[in-house]
């Protein structure tokens, strides 16, 4: 059976009080999986009911379900949904990734509703898990029967390997208006060179890395196609490399983007 991976961004609160930003965690990974031949379906629990998500999983030959998790209320919704998936289809491989798993992997590893945890960046790790289901070990991942000391972190990837595939979501859901312009959130880099104690980067070996300037231009042109002229950067730290940022700003000025 060909793999079919469902990626889910759980709710972050019982009631969402603001317009949702793009769930880049699952959009990046979903885009990468699709580009590498994996069938993938993305769900946003902030805008899609559990009933609809579970109905899709029950009605389709889903092999893997991946959930992105941040420490906080999102964990509650991820746990609830994972248990329902397990009850519905015990044959599905459930994978947890995201910042929470990377910061506190031991808190998730032995949970009976999780088959694998993915530590750090998930693109290559999840792809390998899906393509090599019989592998006894995958760099950057642990099975719930493994022990934490067996975890081997995967090196950071070249971000230019990932191109966003906006066909996986409905961009219009994430577009709002600011200062009379159509607005969307955007990400161009990962990590940070600093280790502020309040930030997850303080407990990982994170370093700042970005799309190349040419890649930023390519990805900006994709969102401009949605009649976007105002963006908000969600990068951990946008201003690490002054020369790079200057060139990115030049692109934004050229495209009349605020």
GROMACS .gro file of C-alpha atoms in nm:
model
  258
    1UNK     CA    1   0.000   0.000   0.000
    2UNK     CA    2   0.130   0.344  -0.095
    3UNK     CA    3   0.192   0.567   0.207
    4UNK     CA    4  -0.064   0.837   0.281
    5UNK     CA    5   0.041   1.079   0.553
    6UNK     CA    6  -0.202   1.309   0.733
    7UNK     CA    7  -0.039   1.608   0.903
    8UNK     CA    8  -0.234   1.792   1.172
    9UNK     CA    9  -0.184   2.128   1.337
   10UNK     CA   10  -0.379   2.102   1.665
   11UNK     CA   11  -0.575   2.385   1.818
   12UNK     CA   12  -0.378   2.621   2.041
   13UNK     CA   13  -0.672   2.717   2.264
   14UNK     CA   14  -1.030   2.614   2.325
   15UNK     CA   15  -1.142   2.938   2.163
   16UNK     CA   16  -0.913   3.108   1.912
   17UNK     CA   17  -0.928   3.484   1.964
   18UNK     CA   18  -0.724   3.593   1.664
   19UNK     CA   19  -0.712   3.527   1.293
   20UNK     CA   20  -0.504   3.211   1.241
   21UNK     CA   21  -0.155   3.242   1.099
   22UNK     CA   22  -0.031   2.992   0.843
   23UNK     CA   23   0.059   2.658   1.010
   24UNK     CA   24   0.408   2.663   0.865
   25UNK     CA   25   0.525   2.364   1.067
   26UNK     CA   26   0.303   2.123   0.875
   27UNK     CA   27   0.316   2.323   0.549
   28UNK     CA   28   0.694   2.292   0.531
   29UNK     CA   29   0.691   1.920   0.608
   30UNK     CA   30   0.390   1.845   0.389
   31UNK     CA   31   0.548   2.028   0.097
   32UNK     CA   32   0.870   1.832   0.141
   33UNK     CA   33   0.694   1.497   0.164
   34UNK     CA   34   0.487   1.568  -0.146
   35UNK     CA   35   0.795   1.678  -0.343
   36UNK     CA   36   0.954   1.345  -0.250
   37UNK     CA   37   0.666   1.129  -0.370
   38UNK     CA   38   0.457   1.088  -0.055
   39UNK     CA   39   0.081   1.140  -0.065
   40UNK     CA   40  -0.004   1.395   0.201
   41UNK     CA   41  -0.313   1.566   0.343
   42UNK     CA   42  -0.300   1.862   0.581
   43UNK     CA   43  -0.557   1.944   0.849
   44UNK     CA   44  -0.591   2.249   1.070
   45UNK     CA   45  -0.778   2.171   1.390
   46UNK     CA   46  -0.830   2.546   1.442
   47UNK     CA   47  -1.060   2.548   1.139
   48UNK     CA   48  -1.156   2.181   1.087
   49UNK     CA   49  -1.359   1.974   1.332
   50UNK     CA   50  -1.237   1.649   1.484
   51UNK     CA   51  -1.530   1.479   1.316
   52UNK     CA   52  -1.415   1.582   0.969
   53UNK     CA   53  -1.052   1.492   1.040
   54UNK     CA   54  -1.144   1.149   1.177
   55UNK     CA   55  -1.390   1.087   0.896
   56UNK     CA   56  -1.113   1.143   0.642
   57UNK     CA   57  -0.879   0.911   0.831
   58UNK     CA   58  -1.146   0.640   0.855
   59UNK     CA   59  -1.245   0.668   0.488
   60UNK     CA   60  -0.899   0.678   0.330
   61UNK     CA   61  -0.596   0.444   0.332
   62UNK     CA   62  -0.401   0.658   0.576
   63UNK     CA   63  -0.075   0.500   0.692
   64UNK     CA   64   0.076   0.779   0.905
   65UNK     CA   65  -0.061   1.065   1.114
   66UNK     CA   66   0.180   1.338   1.223
   67UNK     CA   67   0.102   1.607   1.477
   68UNK     CA   68   0.293   1.929   1.533
   69UNK     CA   69   0.313   2.029   1.901
   70UNK     CA   70   0.407   2.333   2.104
   71UNK     CA   71   0.431   2.325   2.483
   72UNK     CA   72   0.106   2.453   2.633
   73UNK     CA   73  -0.265   2.402   2.556
   74UNK     CA   74  -0.187   2.260   2.212
   75UNK     CA   75  -0.060   1.944   2.384
   76UNK     CA   76  -0.405   1.877   2.530
   77UNK     CA   77  -0.571   1.885   2.189
   78UNK     CA   78  -0.294   1.678   2.031
   79UNK     CA   79  -0.332   1.410   2.300
   80UNK     CA   80  -0.709   1.399   2.263
   81UNK     CA   81  -0.695   1.367   1.886
   82UNK     CA   82  -0.412   1.111   1.893
   83UNK     CA   83  -0.613   0.886   2.125
   84UNK     CA   84  -0.915   0.909   1.895
   85UNK     CA   85  -0.702   0.818   1.593
   86UNK     CA   86  -0.560   0.521   1.785
   87UNK     CA   87  -0.909   0.399   1.875
   88UNK     CA   88  -1.033   0.447   1.521
   89UNK     CA   89  -0.740   0.289   1.335
   90UNK     CA   90  -0.490   0.097   1.546
   91UNK     CA   91  -0.286   0.017   1.235
   92UNK     CA   92  -0.189   0.381   1.173
   93UNK     CA   93   0.157   0.501   1.276
   94UNK     CA   94   0.121   0.813   1.491
   95UNK     CA   95   0.416   1.053   1.497
   96UNK     CA   96   0.464   1.357   1.718
   97UNK     CA   97   0.706   1.636   1.632
   98UNK     CA   98   0.744   2.007   1.688
   99UNK     CA   99   0.897   2.230   1.951
  100UNK     CA  100   0.750   2.043   2.249
  101UNK     CA  101   0.900   1.712   2.143
  102UNK     CA  102   1.235   1.877   2.077
  103UNK     CA  103   1.241   2.053   2.415
  104UNK     CA  104   1.095   1.769   2.624
  105UNK     CA  105   1.122   1.442   2.427
  106UNK     CA  106   1.107   1.225   2.739
  107UNK     CA  107   0.760   1.353   2.826
  108UNK     CA  108   0.620   1.214   2.500
  109UNK     CA  109   0.831   0.908   2.425
  110UNK     CA  110   0.647   0.648   2.636
  111UNK     CA  111   0.291   0.764   2.568
  112UNK     CA  112   0.074   0.482   2.434
  113UNK     CA  113  -0.088   0.709   2.172
  114UNK     CA  114   0.247   0.789   2.006
  115UNK     CA  115   0.450   0.545   1.797
  116UNK     CA  116   0.741   0.774   1.711
  117UNK     CA  117   0.875   1.110   1.817
  118UNK     CA  118   1.067   1.331   1.576
  119UNK     CA  119   1.335   1.550   1.731
  120UNK     CA  120   1.436   1.877   1.565
  121UNK     CA  121   1.360   1.952   1.202
  122UNK     CA  122   1.116   1.696   1.073
  123UNK     CA  123   1.135   1.696   0.695
  124UNK     CA  124   1.404   1.437   0.630
  125UNK     CA  125   1.332   1.238   0.946
  126UNK     CA  126   0.962   1.189   0.873
  127UNK     CA  127   1.036   1.112   0.508
  128UNK     CA  128   1.277   0.839   0.613
  129UNK     CA  129   1.029   0.699   0.868
  130UNK     CA  130   0.762   0.672   0.601
  131UNK     CA  131   0.986   0.530   0.327
  132UNK     CA  132   1.165   0.283   0.555
  133UNK     CA  133   0.898   0.143   0.790
  134UNK     CA  134   1.115  -0.157   0.880
  135UNK     CA  135   1.419   0.046   0.975
  136UNK     CA  136   1.536  -0.032   1.329
  137UNK     CA  137   1.667   0.321   1.380
  138UNK     CA  138   1.615   0.654   1.206
  139UNK     CA  139   1.834   0.953   1.279
  140UNK     CA  140   1.630   1.217   1.458
  141UNK     CA  141   1.351   0.978   1.561
  142UNK     CA  142   1.273   0.731   1.839
  143UNK     CA  143   1.013   0.457   1.867
  144UNK     CA  144   0.821   0.443   2.195
  145UNK     CA  145   1.006   0.120   2.280
  146UNK     CA  146   1.340   0.297   2.249
  147UNK     CA  147   1.521   0.483   2.526
  148UNK     CA  148   1.605   0.851   2.517
  149UNK     CA  149   1.979   0.794   2.524
  150UNK     CA  150   1.952   0.624   2.184
  151UNK     CA  151   1.840   0.948   2.020
  152UNK     CA  152   2.080   1.068   1.751
  153UNK     CA  153   1.989   1.422   1.640
  154UNK     CA  154   1.980   1.483   1.267
  155UNK     CA  155   2.196   1.765   1.127
  156UNK     CA  156   2.017   2.079   1.019
  157UNK     CA  157   1.895   2.070   0.662
  158UNK     CA  158   1.963   2.312   0.379
  159UNK     CA  159   1.646   2.521   0.379
  160UNK     CA  160   1.666   2.570   0.004
  161UNK     CA  161   1.566   2.204  -0.027
  162UNK     CA  162   1.214   2.298   0.081
  163UNK     CA  163   0.971   2.477  -0.151
  164UNK     CA  164   0.629   2.564  -0.014
  165UNK     CA  165   0.338   2.396  -0.191
  166UNK     CA  166   0.039   2.621  -0.127
  167UNK     CA  167  -0.197   2.375  -0.296
  168UNK     CA  168  -0.188   2.176   0.029
  169UNK     CA  169  -0.389   2.442   0.214
  170UNK     CA  170  -0.638   2.716   0.133
  171UNK     CA  171  -0.432   3.037   0.158
  172UNK     CA  172  -0.745   3.253   0.171
  173UNK     CA  173  -0.818   3.124   0.522
  174UNK     CA  174  -0.498   3.285   0.648
  175UNK     CA  175  -0.527   3.618   0.468
  176UNK     CA  176  -0.660   3.919   0.657
  177UNK     CA  177  -0.636   4.298   0.622
  178UNK     CA  178  -0.385   4.534   0.780
  179UNK     CA  179  -0.358   4.903   0.703
  180UNK     CA  180  -0.584   4.847   0.402
  181UNK     CA  181  -0.357   4.580   0.254
  182UNK     CA  182  -0.404   4.204   0.224
  183UNK     CA  183  -0.185   4.044   0.490
  184UNK     CA  184  -0.034   3.702   0.555
  185UNK     CA  185   0.237   3.568   0.786
  186UNK     CA  186   0.566   3.449   0.637
  187UNK     CA  187   0.879   3.257   0.736
  188UNK     CA  188   1.222   3.282   0.574
  189UNK     CA  189   1.458   3.135   0.835
  190UNK     CA  190   1.489   2.901   1.133
  191UNK     CA  191   1.670   2.906   1.462
  192UNK     CA  192   1.869   3.176   1.637
  193UNK     CA  193   2.232   3.245   1.723
  194UNK     CA  194   2.142   3.346   2.078
  195UNK     CA  195   2.038   3.133   2.377
  196UNK     CA  196   1.782   3.342   2.568
  197UNK     CA  197   1.656   3.134   2.861
  198UNK     CA  198   1.288   3.190   2.782
  199UNK     CA  199   1.329   3.051   2.429
  200UNK     CA  200   1.338   2.694   2.306
  201UNK     CA  201   1.661   2.774   2.123
  202UNK     CA  202   1.833   2.783   2.464
  203UNK     CA  203   1.791   2.407   2.512
  204UNK     CA  204   1.873   2.293   2.161
  205UNK     CA  205   2.184   2.320   1.952
  206UNK     CA  206   1.997   2.554   1.723
  207UNK     CA  207   2.176   2.792   1.493
  208UNK     CA  208   2.034   3.049   1.254
  209UNK     CA  209   1.990   2.943   0.890
  210UNK     CA  210   1.774   3.079   0.613
  211UNK     CA  211   1.655   3.047   0.261
  212UNK     CA  212   1.898   3.199   0.015
  213UNK     CA  213   1.802   3.543  -0.118
  214UNK     CA  214   1.703   3.389  -0.451
  215UNK     CA  215   1.485   3.136  -0.270
  216UNK     CA  216   1.320   3.411  -0.066
  217UNK     CA  217   1.235   3.588  -0.391
  218UNK     CA  218   1.084   3.269  -0.533
  219UNK     CA  219   0.870   3.211  -0.225
  220UNK     CA  220   0.764   3.576  -0.198
  221UNK     CA  221   0.642   3.564  -0.559
  222UNK     CA  222   0.419   3.272  -0.465
  223UNK     CA  223   0.235   3.470  -0.198
  224UNK     CA  224   0.216   3.781  -0.415
  225UNK     CA  225  -0.001   3.569  -0.645
  226UNK     CA  226  -0.264   3.579  -0.367
  227UNK     CA  227  -0.271   3.960  -0.397
  228UNK     CA  228  -0.064   4.001  -0.081
  229UNK     CA  229   0.111   4.330  -0.012
  230UNK     CA  230   0.166   4.314   0.366
  231UNK     CA  231   0.351   4.036   0.548
  232UNK     CA  232   0.448   3.964   0.907
  233UNK     CA  233   0.764   3.765   0.963
  234UNK     CA  234   0.735   3.473   1.207
  235UNK     CA  235   1.109   3.396   1.208
  236UNK     CA  236   1.274   3.335   1.545
  237UNK     CA  237   1.526   3.606   1.463
  238UNK     CA  238   1.513   3.788   1.131
  239UNK     CA  239   1.809   4.021   1.187
  240UNK     CA  240   2.107   3.788   1.234
  241UNK     CA  241   2.268   3.850   0.896
  242UNK     CA  242   2.253   4.220   0.806
  243UNK     CA  243   2.362   4.172   0.443
  244UNK     CA  244   2.105   3.897   0.385
  245UNK     CA  245   1.829   4.103   0.548
  246UNK     CA  246   1.920   4.408   0.342
  247UNK     CA  247   1.880   4.205   0.024
  248UNK     CA  248   1.550   4.061   0.143
  249UNK     CA  249   1.424   4.412   0.219
  250UNK     CA  250   1.525   4.516  -0.130
  251UNK     CA  251   1.303   4.238  -0.269
  252UNK     CA  252   1.012   4.355  -0.053
  253UNK     CA  253   1.059   4.713  -0.165
  254UNK     CA  254   1.074   4.602  -0.528
  255UNK     CA  255   0.749   4.407  -0.484
  256UNK     CA  256   0.579   4.689  -0.289
  257UNK     CA  257   0.537   4.473   0.018
  258UNK     CA  258   0.516   4.630   0.364
   0.00000   0.00000   0.00000
